[in-house]
PDB file of C-alpha atoms in Angstrom:
ATOM      1  CA  MET T   1      95.810 100.538 138.256  1.00 52.00           C
ATOM      2  CA  PRO T   2      96.539 100.197 134.393  1.00 70.00           C
ATOM      3  CA  PRO T   3      93.677 102.410 132.106  1.00 91.00           C
ATOM      4  CA  TRP T   4      90.632 100.857 130.900  1.00 93.00           C
ATOM      5  CA  ARG T   5      92.182 100.733 127.028  1.00 92.00           C
ATOM      6  CA  TRP T   6      94.784  98.708 127.942  1.00 92.00           C
ATOM      7  CA  ARG T   7      92.297  96.567 129.973  1.00 93.00           C
ATOM      8  CA  ALA T   8      90.296  95.945 126.959  1.00 95.00           C
ATOM      9  CA  GLU T   9      93.167  95.426 124.447  1.00 95.00           C
ATOM     10  CA  THR T  10      94.855  92.774 126.832  1.00 96.00           C
ATOM     11  CA  ALA T  11      90.708  91.216 126.622  1.00 96.00           C
ATOM     12  CA  ILE T  12      90.939  91.553 122.985  1.00 97.00           C
ATOM     13  CA  GLY T  13      94.276  89.876 122.714  1.00 97.00           C
ATOM     14  CA  ILE T  14      93.641  86.530 124.730  1.00 97.00           C
ATOM     15  CA  ALA T  15      90.192  86.774 122.763  1.00 98.00           C
ATOM     16  CA  LYS T  16      92.377  85.719 119.638  1.00 97.00           C
ATOM     17  CA  GLY T  17      94.985  83.727 121.244  1.00 96.00           C
ATOM     18  CA  LEU T  18      91.523  81.319 122.231  1.00 96.00           C
ATOM     19  CA  GLU T  19      90.215  81.954 119.106  1.00 97.00           C
ATOM     20  CA  TYR T  20      93.188  80.686 117.403  1.00 96.00           C
ATOM     21  CA  LEU T  21      93.326  77.477 119.525  1.00 93.00           C
ATOM     22  CA  HIS T  22      90.076  76.688 118.881  1.00 94.00           C
ATOM     23  CA  TYR T  23      89.831  77.506 114.981  1.00 95.00           C
ATOM     24  CA  GLY T  24      92.918  78.330 113.961  1.00 95.00           C
ATOM     25  CA  CYS T  25      95.021  75.328 114.655  1.00 90.00           C
ATOM     26  CA  THR T  26      94.921  71.797 113.131  1.00 91.00           C
ATOM     27  CA  PHE T  27      93.514  70.332 115.728  1.00 89.00           C
ATOM     28  CA  PRO T  28      91.549  72.823 117.874  1.00 90.00           C
ATOM     29  CA  ILE T  29      92.986  72.877 121.441  1.00 89.00           C
ATOM     30  CA  ILE T  30      90.352  73.732 124.209  1.00 89.00           C
ATOM     31  CA  HIS T  31      92.692  75.375 127.046  1.00 89.00           C
ATOM     32  CA  CYS T  32      89.820  74.470 130.470  1.00 87.00           C
ATOM     33  CA  ASP T  33      91.377  76.602 132.880  1.00 88.00           C
ATOM     34  CA  ILE T  34      91.697  80.285 131.672  1.00 92.00           C
ATOM     35  CA  LYS T  35      92.320  82.321 134.491  1.00 94.00           C
ATOM     36  CA  PRO T  36      94.626  85.624 135.084  1.00 95.00           C
ATOM     37  CA  ASP T  37      97.723  83.253 136.600  1.00 95.00           C
ATOM     38  CA  ASN T  38      97.687  81.733 133.037  1.00 95.00           C
ATOM     39  CA  ILE T  39      98.383  84.855 131.368  1.00 97.00           C
ATOM     40  CA  LEU T  40     101.844  86.212 131.164  1.00 97.00           C
ATOM     41  CA  MET T  41     102.443  89.865 128.947  1.00 97.00           C
ATOM     42  CA  ASP T  42     105.766  89.459 127.182  1.00 96.00           C
ATOM     43  CA  HIS T  43     108.219  92.762 126.506  1.00 96.00           C
ATOM     44  CA  MET T  44     105.547  94.094 124.284  1.00 93.00           C
ATOM     45  CA  GLU T  45     102.780  93.856 126.884  1.00 92.00           C
ATOM     46  CA  ASN T  46     100.859  91.148 124.416  1.00 95.00           C
ATOM     47  CA  PRO T  47      98.964  88.525 126.560  1.00 97.00           C
ATOM     48  CA  LYS T  48     100.302  84.932 126.131  1.00 97.00           C
ATOM     49  CA  ILE T  49      98.379  81.972 127.355  1.00 96.00           C
ATOM     50  CA  THR T  50     100.228  79.686 129.299  1.00 93.00           C
ATOM     51  CA  ASP T  51      99.640  76.151 131.615  1.00 90.00           C
ATOM     52  CA  PHE T  52      97.959  73.628 128.848  1.00 84.00           C
ATOM     53  CA  GLY T  53      98.031  71.146 131.488  1.00 81.00           C
ATOM     54  CA  ASN T  54      94.108  70.420 131.279  1.00 70.00           C
ATOM     55  CA  ARG T  55      93.400  71.110 127.404  1.00 65.00           C
ATOM     56  CA  GLN T  56      91.615  69.075 125.380  1.00 62.00           C
ATOM     57  CA  ALA T  57      91.368  68.141 121.462  1.00 63.00           C
ATOM     58  CA  PRO T  58      88.530  66.954 120.571  1.00 64.00           C
TER      59      PRO T  58
END
């Protein structure tokens, strides 16, 4: 099991990604299907949000 610090940093990274999608893009993107299967980790263990098939743009 990963240490708690790693889990917290991963959760914060996902939250920052969602914040960018909602507020940082020219047109906000709402993912609508956040779940563990839709989060990938890059080679530096940074979370990446994937699977935008159900997304909505308000």
